[in-house]
mmCIF file of C-alpha atoms in Angstrom:
data_model
loop_
_atom_site.group_PDB
_atom_site.id
_atom_site.type_symbol
_atom_site.label_atom_id
_atom_site.label_comp_id
_atom_site.label_asym_id
_atom_site.label_seq_id
_atom_site.Cartn_x
_atom_site.Cartn_y
_atom_site.Cartn_z
ATOM 1 C CA UNK A 1 -6.301 9.303 -15.603
ATOM 2 C CA UNK A 2 -2.669 9.499 -14.643
ATOM 3 C CA UNK A 3 -0.627 6.670 -14.751
ATOM 4 C CA UNK A 4 2.458 6.943 -12.342
ATOM 5 C CA UNK A 5 5.648 4.882 -12.089
ATOM 6 C CA UNK A 6 7.338 3.408 -9.613
ATOM 7 C CA UNK A 7 5.143 4.208 -6.380
ATOM 8 C CA UNK A 8 5.902 3.126 -3.276
ATOM 9 C CA UNK A 9 3.422 0.604 -1.996
ATOM 10 C CA UNK A 10 4.271 0.589 1.457
ATOM 11 C CA UNK A 11 2.441 3.401 1.596
ATOM 12 C CA UNK A 12 -0.934 1.975 0.666
ATOM 13 C CA UNK A 13 -1.294 -0.582 2.857
ATOM 14 C CA UNK A 14 -2.003 -1.134 6.460
ATOM 15 C CA UNK A 15 1.394 -2.928 7.132
ATOM 16 C CA UNK A 16 3.628 -0.334 5.675
ATOM 17 C CA UNK A 17 5.905 -3.200 4.040
ATOM 18 C CA UNK A 18 6.491 -3.346 0.264
ATOM 19 C CA UNK A 19 8.245 -2.100 -2.846
ATOM 20 C CA UNK A 20 7.158 0.054 -5.734
ATOM 21 C CA UNK A 21 4.435 -0.736 -8.184
ATOM 22 C CA UNK A 22 6.058 -0.228 -11.838
ATOM 23 C CA UNK A 23 3.144 1.642 -12.860
ATOM 24 C CA UNK A 24 -0.087 3.044 -10.265
ATOM 25 C CA UNK A 25 -3.073 4.851 -10.891
ATOM 26 C CA UNK A 26 -6.196 6.167 -8.730
ATOM 27 C CA UNK A 27 -9.237 5.485 -10.190
ATOM 28 C CA UNK A 28 -11.809 7.802 -9.229
ATOM 29 C CA UNK A 29 -14.933 6.587 -11.217
ATOM 30 C CA UNK A 30 -16.119 3.486 -12.855
ATOM 31 C CA UNK A 31 -14.828 4.720 -15.954
ATOM 32 C CA UNK A 32 -11.056 4.975 -14.881
ATOM 33 C CA UNK A 33 -11.276 1.675 -13.602
ATOM 34 C CA UNK A 34 -12.461 0.535 -17.184
ATOM 35 C CA UNK A 35 -9.721 2.807 -18.812
ATOM 36 C CA UNK A 36 -7.025 1.790 -16.274
ATOM 37 C CA UNK A 37 -7.638 -2.434 -16.788
ATOM 38 C CA UNK A 38 -7.962 -1.565 -20.770
ATOM 39 C CA UNK A 39 -4.712 0.004 -20.479
ATOM 40 C CA UNK A 40 -3.273 -2.979 -18.666
ATOM 41 C CA UNK A 41 -4.617 -5.386 -20.651
ATOM 42 C CA UNK A 42 -3.319 -3.542 -23.749
ATOM 43 C CA UNK A 43 0.033 -3.528 -22.868
ATOM 44 C CA UNK A 44 0.356 -6.857 -21.548
ATOM 45 C CA UNK A 45 0.867 -5.394 -18.031
ATOM 46 C CA UNK A 46 -0.547 -7.705 -15.059
ATOM 47 C CA UNK A 47 -2.724 -5.740 -13.145
ATOM 48 C CA UNK A 48 -4.134 -5.603 -9.199
ATOM 49 C CA UNK A 49 -7.110 -4.123 -7.795
ATOM 50 C CA UNK A 50 -5.935 -2.267 -4.942
ATOM 51 C CA UNK A 51 -8.850 -1.190 -1.947
ATOM 52 C CA UNK A 52 -7.849 0.249 1.540
ATOM 53 C CA UNK A 53 -5.035 -2.117 1.683
ATOM 54 C CA UNK A 54 -5.955 -3.301 4.770
ATOM 55 C CA UNK A 55 -5.547 -7.159 4.533
ATOM 56 C CA UNK A 56 -2.291 -7.065 2.228
ATOM 57 C CA UNK A 57 1.128 -8.311 2.199
ATOM 58 C CA UNK A 58 3.520 -6.306 -0.635
ATOM 59 C CA UNK A 59 6.702 -8.375 -1.613
ATOM 60 C CA UNK A 60 9.942 -6.134 -1.102
ATOM 61 C CA UNK A 61 10.368 -5.954 -4.708
ATOM 62 C CA UNK A 62 7.102 -4.926 -5.248
ATOM 63 C CA UNK A 63 4.558 -5.206 -8.084
ATOM 64 C CA UNK A 64 5.793 -5.760 -11.697
ATOM 65 C CA UNK A 65 2.191 -4.593 -13.105
ATOM 66 C CA UNK A 66 -0.127 -1.802 -12.686
ATOM 67 C CA UNK A 67 -1.906 -1.428 -9.168
ATOM 68 C CA UNK A 68 -5.328 0.175 -9.690
ATOM 69 C CA UNK A 69 -6.270 2.143 -6.403
ATOM 70 C CA UNK A 70 -10.149 2.040 -6.504
ATOM 71 C CA UNK A 71 -11.187 5.805 -4.786
ATOM 72 C CA UNK A 72 -14.591 5.837 -6.349
ATOM 73 C CA UNK A 73 -16.450 7.082 -3.282
ATOM 74 C CA UNK A 74 -19.868 8.200 -4.523
ATOM 75 C CA UNK A 75 -22.628 7.356 -1.673
ATOM 76 C CA UNK A 76 -26.291 8.051 -1.786
ATOM 77 C CA UNK A 77 -29.146 6.957 1.012
ATOM 78 C CA UNK A 78 -32.828 7.050 0.494
ATOM 79 C CA UNK A 79 -35.151 6.201 2.845
ATOM 80 C CA UNK A 80 -37.564 3.384 1.924
ATOM 81 C CA UNK A 81 -40.605 3.144 5.045
ATOM 82 C CA UNK A 82 -38.668 1.718 7.589
ATOM 83 C CA UNK A 83 -35.270 1.111 5.867
ATOM 84 C CA UNK A 84 -32.272 3.038 4.648
ATOM 85 C CA UNK A 85 -31.095 2.094 0.960
ATOM 86 C CA UNK A 86 -27.584 3.127 0.287
ATOM 87 C CA UNK A 87 -25.847 3.230 -3.182
ATOM 88 C CA UNK A 88 -22.261 3.065 -2.716
ATOM 89 C CA UNK A 89 -19.007 2.826 -4.796
ATOM 90 C CA UNK A 90 -16.478 0.510 -3.987
ATOM 91 C CA UNK A 91 -14.015 2.559 -2.854
ATOM 92 C CA UNK A 92 -16.059 4.194 0.219
ATOM 93 C CA UNK A 93 -14.498 3.603 3.158
ATOM 94 C CA UNK A 94 -16.804 1.242 5.551
ATOM 95 C CA UNK A 95 -16.604 3.579 8.725
ATOM 96 C CA UNK A 96 -18.022 6.496 6.387
ATOM 97 C CA UNK A 97 -21.078 3.921 5.844
ATOM 98 C CA UNK A 98 -21.431 2.624 9.461
ATOM 99 C CA UNK A 99 -21.389 7.062 10.377
ATOM 100 C CA UNK A 100 -23.882 7.703 8.087
ATOM 101 C CA UNK A 101 -26.397 4.740 8.688
ATOM 102 C CA UNK A 102 -26.023 5.180 12.802
ATOM 103 C CA UNK A 103 -26.576 8.807 12.874
ATOM 104 C CA UNK A 104 -29.988 8.204 11.791
ATOM 105 C CA UNK A 105 -30.719 5.309 13.807
ATOM 106 C CA UNK A 106 -30.265 2.652 11.198
ATOM 107 C CA UNK A 107 -28.463 -0.855 12.111
ATOM 108 C CA UNK A 108 -26.461 -3.410 9.864
ATOM 109 C CA UNK A 109 -23.071 -2.064 9.694
ATOM 110 C CA UNK A 110 -22.310 -0.520 13.212
ATOM 111 C CA UNK A 111 -20.517 -4.176 14.528
ATOM 112 C CA UNK A 112 -17.782 -2.838 11.916
ATOM 113 C CA UNK A 113 -16.810 0.195 13.904
ATOM 114 C CA UNK A 114 -12.998 0.571 13.194
ATOM 115 C CA UNK A 115 -12.590 -2.054 10.503
ATOM 116 C CA UNK A 116 -10.207 -0.314 8.042
ATOM 117 C CA UNK A 117 -10.703 -0.526 4.052
ATOM 118 C CA UNK A 118 -13.177 0.136 1.749
ATOM 119 C CA UNK A 119 -16.667 -1.309 1.351
ATOM 120 C CA UNK A 120 -15.677 -3.106 -1.844
ATOM 121 C CA UNK A 121 -13.008 -4.979 0.016
ATOM 122 C CA UNK A 122 -15.411 -5.368 2.847
ATOM 123 C CA UNK A 123 -17.596 -7.153 0.318
ATOM 124 C CA UNK A 124 -15.064 -8.992 -1.346
ATOM 125 C CA UNK A 125 -14.047 -10.844 1.630
ATOM 126 C CA UNK A 126 -17.447 -10.630 3.629
ATOM 127 C CA UNK A 127 -15.945 -8.601 6.637
ATOM 128 C CA UNK A 128 -17.455 -10.407 9.694
ATOM 129 C CA UNK A 129 -17.011 -9.661 13.579
ATOM 130 C CA UNK A 130 -19.410 -10.500 16.725
ATOM 131 C CA UNK A 131 -21.230 -12.856 14.698
ATOM 132 C CA UNK A 132 -22.330 -10.462 12.186
ATOM 133 C CA UNK A 133 -21.071 -9.718 8.740
ATOM 134 C CA UNK A 134 -21.462 -7.437 5.859
ATOM 135 C CA UNK A 135 -23.364 -9.802 3.415
ATOM 136 C CA UNK A 136 -26.570 -9.549 5.710
ATOM 137 C CA UNK A 137 -26.795 -5.997 4.541
ATOM 138 C CA UNK A 138 -26.141 -6.599 1.045
ATOM 139 C CA UNK A 139 -29.172 -6.331 -1.621
ATOM 140 C CA UNK A 140 -26.806 -6.464 -5.247
ATOM 141 C CA UNK A 141 -23.487 -5.771 -6.106
ATOM 142 C CA UNK A 142 -22.381 -4.313 -9.664
ATOM 143 C CA UNK A 143 -19.129 -5.776 -11.136
ATOM 144 C CA UNK A 144 -16.950 -6.006 -14.194
ATOM 145 C CA UNK A 145 -16.785 -9.399 -15.740
ATOM 146 C CA UNK A 146 -13.758 -10.611 -17.617
ATOM 147 C CA UNK A 147 -15.117 -8.838 -20.596
ATOM 148 C CA UNK A 148 -15.320 -5.301 -18.467
ATOM 149 C CA UNK A 149 -19.225 -5.648 -19.044
ATOM 150 C CA UNK A 150 -20.901 -4.336 -16.051
ATOM 151 C CA UNK A 151 -23.606 -6.669 -14.911
ATOM 152 C CA UNK A 152 -26.062 -6.631 -11.022
ATOM 153 C CA UNK A 153 -25.367 -9.803 -8.870
ATOM 154 C CA UNK A 154 -28.071 -10.486 -6.179
ATOM 155 C CA UNK A 155 -26.990 -11.313 -2.591
ATOM 156 C CA UNK A 156 -27.489 -14.916 -3.444
ATOM 157 C CA UNK A 157 -25.177 -14.675 -6.623
ATOM 158 C CA UNK A 158 -22.554 -13.493 -4.255
ATOM 159 C CA UNK A 159 -21.983 -16.676 -2.661
ATOM 160 C CA UNK A 160 -21.043 -15.249 0.513
ATOM 161 C CA UNK A 161 -19.688 -17.703 3.193
ATOM 162 C CA UNK A 162 -17.623 -17.194 6.517
ATOM 163 C CA UNK A 163 -14.780 -14.619 5.133
ATOM 164 C CA UNK A 164 -15.737 -15.640 1.334
ATOM 165 C CA UNK A 165 -17.472 -14.550 -1.533
ATOM 166 C CA UNK A 166 -17.155 -15.550 -5.472
ATOM 167 C CA UNK A 167 -15.149 -12.435 -5.823
ATOM 168 C CA UNK A 168 -12.060 -14.187 -4.170
ATOM 169 C CA UNK A 169 -12.582 -16.782 -7.215
ATOM 170 C CA UNK A 170 -13.821 -15.220 -10.100
ATOM 171 C CA UNK A 171 -11.547 -11.986 -10.590
ATOM 172 C CA UNK A 172 -14.719 -9.819 -11.224
ATOM 173 C CA UNK A 173 -14.190 -6.487 -10.324
ATOM 174 C CA UNK A 174 -16.636 -4.505 -7.562
ATOM 175 C CA UNK A 175 -17.838 -1.578 -8.797
ATOM 176 C CA UNK A 176 -20.742 -0.423 -6.472
ATOM 177 C CA UNK A 177 -23.151 -1.962 -3.940
ATOM 178 C CA UNK A 178 -26.869 -1.769 -2.816
ATOM 179 C CA UNK A 179 -26.990 -2.243 1.122
ATOM 180 C CA UNK A 180 -30.287 -2.016 3.134
ATOM 181 C CA UNK A 181 -30.422 -0.802 6.752
ATOM 182 C CA UNK A 182 -32.922 -1.526 8.974
ATOM 183 C CA UNK A 183 -34.310 0.955 11.757
ATOM 184 C CA UNK A 184 -33.472 -0.137 15.289
ATOM 185 C CA UNK A 185 -33.562 1.215 18.580
ATOM 186 C CA UNK A 186 -30.906 3.722 19.585
ATOM 187 C CA UNK A 187 -29.857 1.999 22.530
ATOM 188 C CA UNK A 188 -29.432 -1.341 20.704
ATOM 189 C CA UNK A 189 -26.908 0.139 18.082
ATOM 190 C CA UNK A 190 -25.209 1.992 20.578
ATOM 191 C CA UNK A 191 -24.085 -1.304 22.515
ATOM 192 C CA UNK A 192 -22.969 -3.048 19.374
ATOM 193 C CA UNK A 193 -20.950 0.583 18.131
ATOM 194 C CA UNK A 194 -19.621 0.240 21.956
ATOM 195 C CA UNK A 195 -18.327 -3.349 21.580
ATOM 196 C CA UNK A 196 -16.988 -2.460 18.100
ATOM 197 C CA UNK A 197 -14.903 0.525 19.806
ATOM 198 C CA UNK A 198 -13.426 -1.660 22.638
ATOM 199 C CA UNK A 199 -12.384 -4.432 19.685
ATOM 200 C CA UNK A 200 -11.006 -1.349 18.047
ATOM 201 C CA UNK A 201 -8.917 0.021 20.857
ATOM 202 C CA UNK A 202 -7.175 -3.601 21.284
ATOM 203 C CA UNK A 203 -5.979 -3.144 17.998
ATOM 204 C CA UNK A 204 -2.166 -3.072 17.671
ATOM 205 C CA UNK A 205 -0.267 -0.047 18.306
ATOM 206 C CA UNK A 206 1.728 -0.818 15.253
ATOM 207 C CA UNK A 207 1.031 -1.220 11.774
ATOM 208 C CA UNK A 208 -0.436 -4.638 10.781
ATOM 209 C CA UNK A 209 -2.660 -6.394 8.210
ATOM 210 C CA UNK A 210 -5.016 -7.680 10.663
ATOM 211 C CA UNK A 211 -5.731 -11.417 11.285
ATOM 212 C CA UNK A 212 -3.324 -13.197 9.227
ATOM 213 C CA UNK A 213 -4.644 -16.565 9.558
ATOM 214 C CA UNK A 214 -8.218 -17.505 8.962
ATOM 215 C CA UNK A 215 -10.258 -18.514 11.684
ATOM 216 C CA UNK A 216 -12.714 -21.797 11.048
ATOM 217 C CA UNK A 217 -16.159 -22.676 11.277
ATOM 218 C CA UNK A 218 -16.563 -25.478 13.782
ATOM 219 C CA UNK A 219 -17.743 -27.843 11.426
ATOM 220 C CA UNK A 220 -14.337 -27.640 9.600
ATOM 221 C CA UNK A 221 -12.593 -28.633 12.583
ATOM 222 C CA UNK A 222 -14.054 -32.179 13.597
ATOM 223 C CA UNK A 223 -10.774 -34.096 13.308
ATOM 224 C CA UNK A 224 -9.054 -31.376 15.405
ATOM 225 C CA UNK A 225 -11.580 -31.554 18.118
ATOM 226 C CA UNK A 226 -10.954 -35.120 18.321
ATOM 227 C CA UNK A 227 -7.237 -35.200 18.775
ATOM 228 C CA UNK A 228 -7.470 -31.828 21.057
ATOM 229 C CA UNK A 229 -10.878 -32.218 22.849
ATOM 230 C CA UNK A 230 -9.745 -29.243 24.935
ATOM 231 C CA UNK A 231 -10.149 -26.756 22.418
ATOM 232 C CA UNK A 232 -14.200 -27.382 22.112
ATOM 233 C CA UNK A 233 -14.497 -24.772 25.139
ATOM 234 C CA UNK A 234 -12.824 -22.171 22.365
ATOM 235 C CA UNK A 235 -15.782 -22.349 19.913
ATOM 236 C CA UNK A 236 -17.924 -19.501 20.059
ATOM 237 C CA UNK A 237 -20.936 -18.925 18.041
ATOM 238 C CA UNK A 238 -19.731 -22.423 15.918
ATOM 239 C CA UNK A 239 -16.676 -20.399 15.085
ATOM 240 C CA UNK A 240 -13.283 -21.298 16.351
ATOM 241 C CA UNK A 241 -10.459 -18.449 16.732
ATOM 242 C CA UNK A 242 -7.122 -20.338 15.538
ATOM 243 C CA UNK A 243 -5.237 -17.413 17.316
ATOM 244 C CA UNK A 244 -5.273 -19.423 20.909
ATOM 245 C CA UNK A 245 -3.471 -22.264 18.846
ATOM 246 C CA UNK A 246 -0.565 -19.829 18.225
ATOM 247 C CA UNK A 247 -0.979 -18.477 21.843
ATOM 248 C CA UNK A 248 -0.712 -22.256 23.286
ATOM 249 C CA UNK A 249 2.152 -22.721 20.606
ATOM 250 C CA UNK A 250 4.447 -20.100 22.965
ATOM 251 C CA UNK A 251 4.741 -17.888 19.890
ATOM 252 C CA UNK A 252 3.585 -14.575 21.090
ATOM 253 C CA UNK A 253 6.249 -11.930 21.271
ATOM 254 C CA UNK A 254 8.396 -14.275 18.877
ATOM 255 C CA UNK A 255 10.334 -12.451 16.046
ATOM 256 C CA UNK A 256 11.911 -12.735 12.587
ATOM 257 C CA UNK A 257 13.403 -9.616 11.435
ATOM 258 C CA UNK A 258 11.300 -6.633 12.479
ATOM 259 C CA UNK A 259 7.940 -8.506 12.673
ATOM 260 C CA UNK A 260 6.826 -9.797 15.770
ATOM 261 C CA UNK A 261 3.964 -11.917 16.656
ATOM 262 C CA UNK A 262 1.879 -9.275 18.651
ATOM 263 C CA UNK A 263 1.669 -10.387 22.664
ATOM 264 C CA UNK A 264 -1.751 -9.419 22.909
ATOM 265 C CA UNK A 265 -3.424 -11.374 20.232
ATOM 266 C CA UNK A 266 -1.353 -13.985 18.443
ATOM 267 C CA UNK A 267 -3.179 -14.088 15.036
ATOM 268 C CA UNK A 268 -1.519 -10.756 14.389
ATOM 269 C CA UNK A 269 2.088 -10.173 13.244
ATOM 270 C CA UNK A 270 2.860 -6.478 13.757
ATOM 271 C CA UNK A 271 5.263 -4.485 11.624
ATOM 272 C CA UNK A 272 7.434 -3.827 15.068
ATOM 273 C CA UNK A 273 10.792 -2.353 13.666
ATOM 274 C CA UNK A 274 10.627 -1.278 10.044
ATOM 275 C CA UNK A 275 9.834 -5.119 8.850
ATOM 276 C CA UNK A 276 10.103 -6.115 5.549
ATOM 277 C CA UNK A 277 7.792 -8.551 3.695
ATOM 278 C CA UNK A 278 10.664 -11.222 3.710
ATOM 279 C CA UNK A 279 10.729 -10.963 7.484
ATOM 280 C CA UNK A 280 6.711 -11.701 7.687
ATOM 281 C CA UNK A 281 6.813 -14.634 5.492
ATOM 282 C CA UNK A 282 9.461 -16.006 7.506
ATOM 283 C CA UNK A 283 7.309 -15.601 10.793
ATOM 284 C CA UNK A 284 4.132 -16.771 8.972
ATOM 285 C CA UNK A 285 6.275 -19.684 7.753
ATOM 286 C CA UNK A 286 7.436 -20.477 11.714
ATOM 287 C CA UNK A 287 3.908 -20.133 13.520
ATOM 288 C CA UNK A 288 2.298 -22.351 10.760
ATOM 289 C CA UNK A 289 5.160 -25.150 11.200
ATOM 290 C CA UNK A 290 5.156 -24.781 14.889
ATOM 291 C CA UNK A 291 1.304 -25.059 14.865
ATOM 292 C CA UNK A 292 1.547 -28.010 12.688
ATOM 293 C CA UNK A 293 3.824 -29.766 14.984
ATOM 294 C CA UNK A 294 1.728 -29.329 18.159
ATOM 295 C CA UNK A 295 -1.986 -29.781 16.635
ATOM 296 C CA UNK A 296 -1.395 -31.563 13.203
ATOM 297 C CA UNK A 297 -3.520 -28.860 12.046
ATOM 298 C CA UNK A 298 -2.594 -26.799 8.724
ATOM 299 C CA UNK A 299 -3.263 -22.519 9.240
ATOM 300 C CA UNK A 300 -4.155 -20.838 6.175
ATOM 301 C CA UNK A 301 -3.378 -17.259 5.339
ATOM 302 C CA UNK A 302 -6.351 -14.756 5.098
ATOM 303 C CA UNK A 303 -4.304 -12.052 4.240
ATOM 304 C CA UNK A 304 -3.696 -11.739 0.382
ATOM 305 C CA UNK A 305 -0.109 -11.622 -0.929
ATOM 306 C CA UNK A 306 1.429 -9.286 -4.239
ATOM 307 C CA UNK A 307 4.485 -9.631 -5.867
ATOM 308 C CA UNK A 308 5.510 -12.802 -4.601
#
């Protein structure tokens, strides 16, 4: 394990924004993850677990601690009757799992085609699209607890919700997971896969962190719908996309420095021209304030922040 110093984090996020990490290490396996965390604790240095960096904004000053980039990428598949069991370490890219399963007509992750990042990050945020989520295929998850003891959690113990899991609250470190995929007709898989490809092609041609603000379950916005019943028609499958409110607030194309609300999807902020983190923060605050005034609704960020 090699701990490096002053590594620019902009090169490790899809936003391409952020200053240096004081310390940086790539952990290639579970033992190295444990070693890195132990080193940080021994030296009283804060640490941050980094996956694909696809849902993250790093401050311009960087992070005065140790960034542990999880690069554990073992993947093992095993047929069990009509199912395919996939044992996968946290650093495996989601796209690798998708391609491994669909090539043999197994369904469960094809909806995520084009979503960047690792399976560890996908499990932590319960990645979702097209009415599907990664939690559907999770059988169990192996984690380090606060004492760096490995333990296995069942799907139920993971406390999955819409864009949520227990891991956003507990600080447990995801090490690996067992996933179960079911046999399906190739045409059905291809139809979903193609929908995912269309969504991917509609992504911005500029660096971004994906959707900035969390969408809502319809049950969470009852007061909003009372004040603005016209929003009822925007609910799809029990979900409400908040990008519509940003759009209707005339914020598409709005810029702060090099950051811009993307003109094709208002819930994306893009790094249009060498944006700084302060530009993105300024634009986030402007969007929240404008939507608050128009709709009396408080947007909540779903991207994570590091070094602020």
